[in-house]
């Protein structure tokens, strides 16, 4: 969505037909679905869900309202998420980031110490406005490792709910055999390996506004970004 490399993958835009084994993880059922390379978790609960709701209002909505593209997709790239507060720092998404970091390490059997936050890590907003630049074209099937370079693992935390806040905008994994559709839901987390095994796209929105956070991790220490030890 954010780099020119997306355009190079445009030839893949013949949207594949869903195979009969495809799974739809609906916004209502709150379930868990996984395969070897992907995992869609149940919604966050307790304080982490509260943290997601706070992120939606304080960072995604307010932050993106400060700018915004003329087309249908906007991002606010925060990388480490460090924010000055009085005489120290806080991290605006530490609670959810730590939770997802642990979950990826556990699911993919990677030691926590070999899994580093990388960039871009960003908030996104999508709406039904007509695309004005290629950065607005989020609906092309793509491979995150190609698009973003440093990603080994992609995670998505959804801040709005399909069917309530927007329509269209479902996330589709296109691989045959493990075809999966994810309906975003506030607090739902999805993570997957960022390579060619997980080609995916987001359907065009047909109404409303969709907010999400993409938090990405790498196993290459040279691509790690500072993750300040802040509270
Ligand atoms: O917001 C989403 O569900 C995914 C967006 C995406 O695929 C990307 O930014 O690379
Ligand atoms: Fe992607």
XYZ file of N, CA and C and ligand atoms in Angstrom:
704
model
N 0.810 -1.191 0.000
C 0.000 0.000 0.000
C 0.860 1.264 0.000
N 2.084 1.155 0.511
C 2.810 2.395 0.739
C 4.020 2.589 -0.144
N 4.417 1.626 -0.905
C 5.644 1.821 -1.664
C 5.408 1.527 -3.128
N 6.258 2.093 -3.978
C 6.118 1.882 -5.418
C 6.190 0.417 -5.800
N 6.810 -0.403 -4.963
C 6.924 -1.814 -5.320
C 5.544 -2.470 -5.485
N 4.546 -1.936 -4.841
C 3.200 -2.488 -4.961
C 2.788 -2.489 -6.425
N 3.137 -1.376 -7.119
C 2.725 -1.238 -8.507
C 3.315 -2.352 -9.365
N 4.564 -2.727 -9.070
C 5.202 -3.764 -9.865
C 4.441 -5.085 -9.776
N 3.670 -5.250 -8.716
C 2.963 -6.515 -8.556
C 1.555 -6.459 -9.142
N 1.288 -5.391 -9.885
C -0.075 -5.195 -10.372
C -0.539 -6.279 -11.331
N 0.411 -6.893 -12.016
C 0.030 -7.925 -12.963
C -0.695 -9.069 -12.271
N -0.561 -9.136 -10.936
C -1.223 -10.231 -10.223
C -2.677 -9.898 -9.899
N -3.178 -8.884 -10.567
C -4.480 -8.410 -10.146
C -5.666 -9.193 -10.689
N -5.425 -10.336 -11.301
C -6.548 -11.194 -11.664
C -6.966 -11.905 -10.394
N -7.926 -11.389 -9.724
C -8.243 -11.909 -8.407
C -8.622 -13.379 -8.509
N -7.941 -14.211 -7.746
C -8.168 -15.644 -7.869
C -9.548 -16.049 -7.363
N -10.074 -17.092 -7.951
C -11.345 -17.616 -7.457
C -11.072 -18.323 -6.136
N -11.982 -18.163 -5.199
C -11.822 -18.837 -3.914
C -12.022 -20.336 -4.132
N -11.192 -21.165 -3.498
C -11.439 -22.590 -3.660
C -12.466 -23.055 -2.629
N -12.931 -24.270 -2.807
C -14.078 -24.661 -1.973
C -13.684 -24.871 -0.512
N -12.372 -24.983 -0.239
C -11.949 -25.153 1.153
C -11.724 -23.816 1.879
N -12.022 -22.730 1.206
C -11.693 -21.459 1.833
C -12.507 -21.259 3.107
N -11.881 -20.577 4.036
C -12.491 -20.352 5.341
C -12.805 -18.878 5.485
N -13.943 -18.569 6.024
C -14.213 -17.165 6.317
C -14.279 -17.011 7.818
N -13.428 -16.160 8.321
C -13.455 -15.895 9.748
C -14.288 -14.639 9.938
N -15.498 -14.804 10.397
C -16.423 -13.666 10.384
C -16.189 -12.733 11.569
N -16.707 -11.529 11.394
C -16.563 -10.534 12.462
C -17.329 -10.981 13.702
N -18.375 -11.799 13.515
C -19.197 -12.198 14.665
C -18.593 -13.348 15.452
N -17.981 -14.300 14.772
C -17.672 -15.538 15.494
C -16.439 -15.464 16.390
N -15.578 -14.462 16.157
C -14.446 -14.272 17.076
C -13.522 -15.472 17.152
N -13.560 -16.355 16.170
C -12.799 -17.599 16.260
C -11.330 -17.462 15.960
N -10.663 -18.610 15.956
C -9.235 -18.674 15.671
C -9.068 -19.570 14.456
N -8.228 -19.182 13.534
C -7.938 -20.052 12.396
C -6.441 -20.004 12.161
N -5.857 -21.143 11.840
C -4.424 -21.098 11.583
C -4.045 -22.155 10.575
N -2.919 -21.932 9.932
C -2.304 -22.943 9.093
C -0.815 -22.793 9.368
N -0.011 -23.536 8.636
C 1.411 -23.516 8.947
C 1.995 -22.095 8.955
N 1.542 -21.257 8.013
C 2.200 -19.960 7.837
C 1.363 -18.783 8.291
N 0.198 -19.057 8.822
C -0.641 -17.932 9.204
C -1.443 -18.262 10.455
N -1.870 -17.201 11.121
C -2.612 -17.399 12.350
C -3.514 -16.191 12.557
N -4.785 -16.458 12.688
C -5.707 -15.370 12.988
C -6.261 -15.632 14.366
N -5.941 -14.749 15.269
C -6.241 -15.015 16.673
C -7.617 -14.512 17.048
N -8.085 -15.039 18.122
C -9.297 -14.524 18.732
C -9.039 -13.062 19.090
N -10.093 -12.336 19.292
C -9.901 -10.925 19.611
C -9.174 -10.774 20.939
N -8.474 -9.673 21.041
C -7.788 -9.362 22.295
C -8.844 -9.241 23.390
N -8.380 -9.400 24.606
C -9.338 -9.241 25.701
C -8.727 -8.354 26.779
N -9.550 -7.981 27.712
C -9.095 -7.233 28.887
C -8.352 -5.961 28.513
N -7.209 -5.773 29.180
C -6.468 -4.528 29.023
C -5.931 -4.338 27.609
N -5.643 -5.442 26.938
C -5.093 -5.300 25.587
C -6.176 -4.824 24.611
N -7.390 -5.292 24.830
C -8.497 -4.826 23.991
C -8.762 -3.343 24.273
N -8.681 -3.000 25.539
C -8.853 -1.595 25.912
C -7.764 -0.758 25.239
N -6.546 -1.267 25.245
C -5.433 -0.548 24.614
C -5.713 -0.352 23.129
N -6.301 -1.365 22.473
C -6.618 -1.245 21.046
C -7.681 -0.158 20.830
N -8.667 -0.121 21.710
C -9.729 0.878 21.580
C -9.153 2.290 21.779
N -8.231 2.406 22.714
C -7.589 3.700 22.964
C -6.769 4.113 21.735
N -6.063 3.158 21.158
C -5.262 3.441 19.952
C -6.146 3.954 18.827
N -7.303 3.327 18.710
C -8.225 3.727 17.643
C -8.587 5.212 17.785
N -8.981 5.607 19.004
C -9.464 6.980 19.180
C -8.339 7.998 19.264
N -7.280 7.650 20.029
C -6.255 8.662 20.272
C -5.249 8.773 19.147
N -4.922 7.647 18.527
C -3.851 7.696 17.526
C -4.416 7.595 16.110
N -5.183 6.533 15.843
C -5.639 6.322 14.469
C -6.569 7.462 14.023
N -7.627 7.694 14.760
C -8.595 8.700 14.309
C -8.007 10.106 14.354
N -7.434 10.468 15.519
C -6.926 11.832 15.646
C -5.696 12.049 14.793
N -4.797 11.085 14.816
C -3.539 11.233 14.066
C -3.804 11.336 12.574
N -4.654 10.474 12.072
C -4.903 10.482 10.628
C -5.771 11.668 10.212
N -6.567 12.209 11.143
C -7.378 13.382 10.812
C -6.483 14.603 10.589
N -5.294 14.560 11.120
C -4.338 15.662 10.972
C -3.891 15.801 9.518
N -3.905 14.697 8.789
C -3.515 14.724 7.374
C -4.539 13.948 6.568
N -4.088 12.967 5.825
C -5.006 12.125 5.041
C -4.830 12.367 3.549
N -4.843 11.282 2.799
C -4.657 11.406 1.346
C -5.962 11.818 0.684
N -5.886 12.270 -0.564
C -7.106 12.589 -1.317
C -7.828 11.329 -1.765
N -7.083 10.219 -1.819
C -7.666 8.961 -2.269
C -8.157 8.139 -1.088
N -8.345 6.858 -1.304
C -9.013 6.034 -0.299
C -8.134 5.416 0.775
N -6.820 5.669 0.764
C -5.964 5.034 1.768
C -4.962 6.031 2.333
N -4.831 6.030 3.659
C -3.876 6.925 4.324
C -3.130 6.137 5.375
N -1.881 6.517 5.597
C -1.130 5.865 6.672
C -0.519 6.888 7.612
N -0.267 6.436 8.823
C 0.492 7.201 9.812
C 1.551 6.230 10.317
N 2.773 6.483 9.917
C 3.850 5.538 10.195
C 4.552 5.948 11.489
N 4.488 5.105 12.496
C 5.046 5.483 13.792
C 6.280 4.674 14.179
N 6.687 3.747 13.358
C 7.868 2.937 13.698
C 7.813 2.419 15.134
N 8.714 2.937 15.999
C 8.787 2.334 17.347
C 7.590 2.709 18.220
N 6.909 3.798 17.898
C 5.762 4.204 18.708
C 6.122 5.010 19.953
N 7.409 5.448 20.043
C 7.833 6.196 21.240
C 7.232 7.605 21.230
N 6.730 8.020 22.364
C 6.107 9.343 22.504
C 6.608 9.985 23.797
N 7.127 11.201 23.698
C 7.580 11.900 24.910
C 6.392 12.153 25.824
N 6.606 11.942 27.088
C 5.527 12.250 28.051
C 6.195 12.745 29.327
N 5.978 14.010 29.637
C 6.620 14.653 30.784
C 8.134 14.477 30.695
N 8.749 13.809 31.694
C 10.211 13.707 31.649
C 10.679 12.328 31.183
N 9.796 11.574 30.534
C 10.214 10.266 30.021
C 9.506 9.971 28.687
N 9.487 8.717 28.303
C 8.781 8.331 27.088
C 7.702 7.309 27.431
N 6.657 7.333 26.643
C 5.744 6.195 26.657
C 5.753 5.622 25.244
N 5.262 4.429 25.094
C 5.141 3.851 23.751
C 3.659 3.673 23.479
N 3.194 4.314 22.402
C 1.746 4.343 22.192
C 1.153 2.968 21.933
N 1.929 2.030 21.467
C 1.320 0.708 21.274
C 2.077 -0.435 21.937
N 2.776 -0.098 23.019
C 3.599 -1.118 23.686
C 2.797 -2.350 24.096
N 1.630 -2.117 24.663
C 0.898 -3.266 25.201
C 0.504 -4.247 24.089
N -0.035 -3.726 23.003
C -0.430 -4.649 21.930
C 0.794 -5.197 21.211
N 1.799 -4.367 21.036
C 3.010 -4.830 20.334
C 3.666 -5.982 21.106
N 3.777 -5.838 22.411
C 4.405 -6.899 23.216
C 3.593 -8.188 23.150
N 2.306 -8.026 23.188
C 1.434 -9.209 23.151
C 1.603 -9.943 21.813
N 1.607 -9.193 20.733
C 1.737 -9.806 19.399
C 3.138 -10.396 19.221
N 4.143 -9.696 19.717
C 5.530 -10.191 19.660
C 5.615 -11.575 20.303
N 5.059 -11.698 21.465
C 5.088 -12.995 22.176
C 4.304 -14.056 21.416
N 3.165 -13.638 20.875
C 2.310 -14.616 20.171
C 3.006 -15.135 18.913
N 3.672 -14.272 18.181
C 4.375 -14.715 16.957
C 5.520 -15.650 17.341
N 6.275 -15.270 18.360
C 7.412 -16.100 18.797
C 6.914 -17.499 19.164
N 5.818 -17.531 19.877
C 5.277 -18.812 20.340
C 4.734 -19.635 19.160
N 3.945 -19.007 18.326
C 3.302 -19.761 17.239
C 4.312 -20.287 16.231
N 5.321 -19.466 15.902
C 6.280 -19.880 14.873
C 7.575 -20.447 15.460
N 7.589 -20.634 16.773
C 8.748 -21.225 17.449
C 10.035 -20.446 17.157
N 9.943 -19.146 17.295
C 11.119 -18.290 17.129
C 11.442 -17.717 18.503
N 12.712 -17.767 18.940
C 13.008 -17.169 20.250
C 12.671 -15.670 20.234
N 12.071 -15.201 21.298
C 11.691 -13.786 21.388
C 12.865 -12.869 21.066
N 14.051 -13.314 21.505
C 15.250 -12.482 21.336
C 15.748 -12.461 19.887
N 15.170 -13.274 19.014
C 15.567 -13.256 17.593
C 14.515 -12.592 16.726
N 13.555 -12.005 17.356
C 12.419 -11.415 16.632
C 12.373 -9.918 16.972
N 12.702 -9.086 15.976
C 12.849 -7.651 16.237
C 11.763 -6.858 15.529
N 11.331 -5.807 16.204
C 10.414 -4.865 15.561
C 11.127 -4.253 14.352
N 10.399 -4.093 13.243
C 11.014 -3.443 12.079
C 10.066 -2.383 11.531
N 10.471 -1.732 10.477
C 9.617 -0.704 9.888
C 9.269 -1.072 8.446
N 8.193 -0.567 7.866
C 7.279 0.364 8.531
C 6.295 -0.351 9.460
N 6.001 0.333 10.539
C 4.944 -0.091 11.445
C 3.972 1.093 11.452
N 2.755 0.861 11.025
C 1.924 2.032 10.726
C 0.430 1.801 10.971
N -0.243 2.914 11.213
C -1.704 2.928 11.291
C -2.234 3.181 9.880
N -3.348 2.558 9.536
C -3.917 2.809 8.214
C -5.395 3.150 8.323
N -5.815 3.959 7.392
C -7.241 4.301 7.289
C -7.653 4.101 5.830
N -8.733 3.391 5.620
C -9.239 3.197 4.260
C -10.679 3.664 4.206
N -11.025 4.278 3.076
C -12.429 4.646 2.879
C -12.784 4.444 1.409
N -13.934 4.931 1.003
C -14.398 4.620 -0.354
C -13.974 5.661 -1.386
N -13.183 6.642 -0.984
C -12.751 7.659 -1.968
C -12.013 6.999 -3.121
N -12.172 7.570 -4.260
C -11.499 7.043 -5.454
C -9.992 7.216 -5.309
N -9.232 6.228 -5.719
C -7.771 6.309 -5.612
C -7.241 7.458 -6.461
N -6.304 8.214 -5.877
C -5.700 9.326 -6.633
C -4.248 9.017 -6.989
N -3.589 8.215 -6.165
C -2.219 7.799 -6.470
C -2.145 6.292 -6.231
N -1.020 5.715 -6.635
C -0.888 4.261 -6.445
C -0.870 3.898 -4.950
N -0.506 4.845 -4.095
C -0.480 4.535 -2.656
C -1.879 4.283 -2.101
N -2.884 4.738 -2.865
C -4.272 4.517 -2.427
C -4.798 3.146 -2.846
N -4.009 2.419 -3.650
C -4.523 1.166 -4.234
C -4.136 -0.043 -3.381
N -4.906 -0.264 -2.352
C -4.576 -1.322 -1.396
C -5.113 -2.689 -1.815
N -5.849 -2.730 -2.916
C -6.566 -3.965 -3.253
C -5.777 -4.897 -4.172
N -4.523 -4.604 -4.450
C -3.734 -5.489 -5.312
C -3.136 -6.639 -4.509
N -3.243 -7.855 -4.995
C -2.575 -8.963 -4.312
C -1.074 -8.679 -4.253
N -0.468 -8.928 -3.111
C 0.957 -8.628 -2.956
C 1.588 -9.502 -1.884
N 2.906 -9.424 -1.856
C 3.712 -10.157 -0.870
C 4.394 -9.109 0.002
N 4.151 -9.140 1.287
C 4.675 -8.060 2.132
C 6.204 -7.988 2.110
N 6.843 -9.145 2.046
C 8.317 -9.149 2.029
C 8.861 -8.377 0.824
N 8.123 -8.445 -0.294
C 8.521 -7.719 -1.506
C 8.160 -6.241 -1.373
N 6.975 -5.997 -0.885
C 6.499 -4.618 -0.772
C 7.306 -3.813 0.243
N 7.594 -4.455 1.392
C 8.196 -3.685 2.487
C 9.658 -4.037 2.781
N 10.177 -5.079 2.128
C 11.606 -5.375 2.268
C 12.006 -6.092 3.537
N 11.766 -5.478 4.664
C 12.328 -6.016 5.913
C 11.432 -7.019 6.636
N 10.197 -7.159 6.186
C 9.258 -7.977 6.962
C 9.592 -9.482 6.894
N 9.671 -10.119 8.036
C 9.649 -11.587 8.102
C 8.264 -12.047 8.558
N 7.708 -11.286 9.489
C 6.362 -11.581 10.008
C 5.547 -10.291 9.983
N 4.348 -10.402 9.449
C 3.432 -9.253 9.414
C 2.348 -9.505 10.457
N 2.022 -8.480 11.218
C 0.822 -8.639 12.049
C -0.115 -7.475 11.778
N -1.390 -7.769 11.905
C -2.416 -6.744 11.702
C -3.317 -6.728 12.917
N -3.488 -5.558 13.470
C -4.441 -5.401 14.571
C -5.564 -4.521 14.029
N -6.765 -5.062 14.040
C -7.895 -4.310 13.484
C -8.540 -3.428 14.555
N -8.873 -2.204 14.128
C -9.441 -1.234 15.066
C -10.900 -0.913 14.754
N -11.411 -1.486 13.679
C -12.829 -1.315 13.349
C -13.390 -2.647 12.871
N -14.690 -2.708 12.779
C -15.379 -3.980 12.565
C -16.139 -3.987 11.240
N -15.879 -5.069 10.490
C -16.574 -5.293 9.215
C -18.074 -5.429 9.470
N -18.870 -4.764 8.642
C -20.326 -4.890 8.785
C -20.915 -3.873 9.734
N -20.091 -3.314 10.624
C -20.579 -2.302 11.561
C -20.016 -0.928 11.172
N -18.698 -0.889 11.045
C -18.041 0.381 10.705
C -17.852 0.555 9.198
N -17.793 -0.540 8.470
C -17.565 -0.463 7.016
C -18.029 -1.764 6.369
N -18.186 -1.715 5.044
C -18.411 -2.946 4.269
C -17.358 -3.011 3.164
N -17.205 -4.183 2.542
C -16.012 -4.416 1.729
C -14.849 -4.498 2.722
N -13.606 -4.355 2.251
C -12.482 -4.232 3.190
C -12.122 -5.499 3.930
N -12.585 -6.674 3.434
C -12.140 -7.905 4.089
C -10.738 -8.246 3.606
N -10.004 -8.951 4.428
C -8.623 -9.331 4.097
C -8.659 -10.743 3.512
N -8.053 -10.916 2.343
C -8.119 -12.215 1.658
C -6.724 -12.793 1.436
N -6.462 -13.981 1.963
C -5.266 -14.746 1.601
C -5.634 -15.535 0.348
N -4.755 -15.498 -0.656
C -5.159 -16.099 -1.929
C -4.589 -17.493 -2.169
N -3.766 -18.013 -1.271
C -3.141 -19.301 -1.589
C -4.176 -20.417 -1.698
N -3.998 -21.223 -2.729
C -4.909 -22.342 -2.925
C -4.697 -23.332 -1.788
N -5.756 -23.903 -1.310
C -5.624 -24.899 -0.250
C -5.808 -24.287 1.130
N -5.205 -23.096 1.346
C -5.379 -22.449 2.651
C -5.947 -21.048 2.471
N -6.768 -20.964 1.466
C -7.476 -19.731 1.200
C -8.241 -19.298 2.448
N -8.095 -18.060 2.830
C -8.799 -17.641 4.038
C -9.223 -16.181 3.906
N -10.400 -15.892 4.388
C -10.904 -14.520 4.391
C -11.053 -14.081 5.841
N -10.537 -12.915 6.133
C -10.624 -12.415 7.506
C -11.474 -11.152 7.516
N -12.550 -11.216 8.269
C -13.349 -10.011 8.445
C -12.791 -9.256 9.644
N -12.314 -8.044 9.421
C -11.770 -7.284 10.540
C -12.800 -7.067 11.645
N -12.288 -6.992 12.824
C -13.145 -6.760 13.987
C -12.281 -6.040 15.024
N -12.808 -5.067 15.734
C -12.013 -4.333 16.719
C -11.305 -5.314 17.649
N -9.995 -5.229 17.711
C -9.222 -6.077 18.621
C -8.781 -7.392 18.014
N -9.228 -7.707 16.793
C -8.783 -8.956 16.164
C -7.350 -8.797 15.678
N -6.538 -9.820 15.936
C -5.140 -9.826 15.506
C -4.940 -10.964 14.524
N -4.240 -10.653 13.456
C -3.891 -11.685 12.491
C -2.391 -11.562 12.254
N -1.678 -12.676 12.198
C -0.260 -12.568 11.836
C 0.138 -13.737 10.962
N 1.167 -13.496 10.158
C 1.553 -14.492 9.156
C 2.966 -14.219 8.690
N 3.581 -15.255 8.108
C 4.902 -15.063 7.523
C 4.728 -14.189 6.284
N 5.723 -13.342 6.010
C 5.529 -12.275 5.031
C 5.956 -12.644 3.613
N 6.242 -13.923 3.358
C 6.752 -14.338 2.051
C 5.669 -14.723 1.058
N 6.120 -15.365 -0.033
C 5.221 -15.671 -1.154
C 4.168 -16.718 -0.790
N 4.331 -17.382 0.364
C 3.320 -18.347 0.816
C 2.049 -17.617 1.278
N 2.155 -16.303 1.475
C 1.009 -15.564 2.002
C 0.662 -14.341 1.150
N 0.434 -14.576 -0.138
C -0.061 -13.486 -0.992
C -1.451 -13.093 -0.474
N -1.715 -11.816 -0.467
C -3.007 -11.366 0.078
C -3.386 -10.011 -0.500
N -4.608 -9.637 -0.268
C -5.070 -8.294 -0.638
C -6.245 -7.920 0.257
N -6.610 -6.651 0.193
C -7.793 -6.166 0.922
C -8.837 -5.789 -0.128
N -10.055 -6.258 0.068
C -11.130 -5.896 -0.858
C -11.368 -4.380 -0.812
N -11.814 -3.850 -1.930
C -12.178 -2.432 -1.940
C -13.318 -2.177 -0.961
N -13.226 -1.084 -0.251
C -14.329 -0.742 0.648
C -15.557 -0.341 -0.164
N -16.721 -0.697 0.337
C -17.947 -0.265 -0.338
C -18.714 0.760 0.510
N -18.386 0.853 1.798
C -18.932 1.938 2.627
C -18.101 2.068 3.894
N -18.178 3.235 4.526
C -17.585 3.423 5.845
C -16.082 3.677 5.839
N -15.498 3.540 7.031
C -14.072 3.803 7.244
C -13.484 2.637 8.029
N -12.300 2.230 7.614
C -11.639 1.061 8.219
C -10.292 1.490 8.778
N -10.029 1.172 10.052
C -8.741 1.481 10.681
C -8.045 0.186 11.094
N -6.720 0.173 10.923
C -5.927 -0.993 11.344
C -4.515 -0.525 11.697
N -3.779 -1.376 12.376
C -2.352 -1.123 12.617
C -1.582 -2.317 12.073
N -0.534 -2.035 11.323
C 0.367 -3.076 10.843
C 1.631 -2.999 11.692
N 1.932 -4.087 12.380
C 3.131 -4.129 13.237
C 3.989 -5.272 12.705
N 5.210 -4.950 12.339
C 6.007 -5.937 11.614
C 7.286 -6.295 12.354
N 7.713 -7.533 12.119
C 8.905 -8.045 12.809
C 9.855 -8.665 11.798
N 11.142 -8.597 12.135
C 12.174 -9.186 11.290
C 13.065 -10.084 12.142
N 13.750 -11.003 11.496
C 14.755 -11.813 12.204
C 16.152 -11.333 11.834
N 16.241 -10.300 11.001
C 17.540 -9.769 10.600
C 17.863 -8.574 11.499
N 18.838 -8.735 12.397
C 19.115 -7.652 13.352
C 19.474 -6.335 12.672
N 20.025 -6.401 11.451
C 20.412 -5.141 10.796
C 19.173 -4.355 10.352
N 18.013 -4.998 10.333
C 16.794 -4.296 9.930
C 15.888 -3.983 11.130
N 16.418 -4.241 12.319
C 15.624 -3.961 13.523
C 15.570 -2.457 13.746
N 14.458 -1.965 14.298
C 14.424 -0.553 14.667
C 14.448 -0.449 16.182
N 14.922 0.707 16.639
C 15.032 0.907 18.081
C 13.660 0.709 18.697
N 13.638 -0.038 19.742
C 12.390 -0.308 20.437
C 12.613 0.188 21.860
N 12.506 1.505 22.066
C 12.918 2.068 23.343
C 12.220 1.383 24.509
N 12.993 1.146 25.496
C 12.441 0.479 26.662
C 11.704 1.507 27.502
N 10.525 1.833 27.048
C 9.794 2.909 27.706
C 8.512 2.365 28.295
N 7.903 3.094 29.178
C 6.676 2.625 29.823
C 5.498 3.357 29.225
O -5.015 -3.711 6.512
C -4.932 -4.887 6.143
O -5.775 -5.742 6.452
C -3.753 -5.325 5.297
C -3.064 -4.239 4.532
C -1.895 -4.789 3.748
O -1.940 -5.867 3.220
C -0.656 -4.029 3.677
O -0.616 -2.846 4.069
O 0.364 -4.601 3.216
Fe 0.055 -6.612 2.913
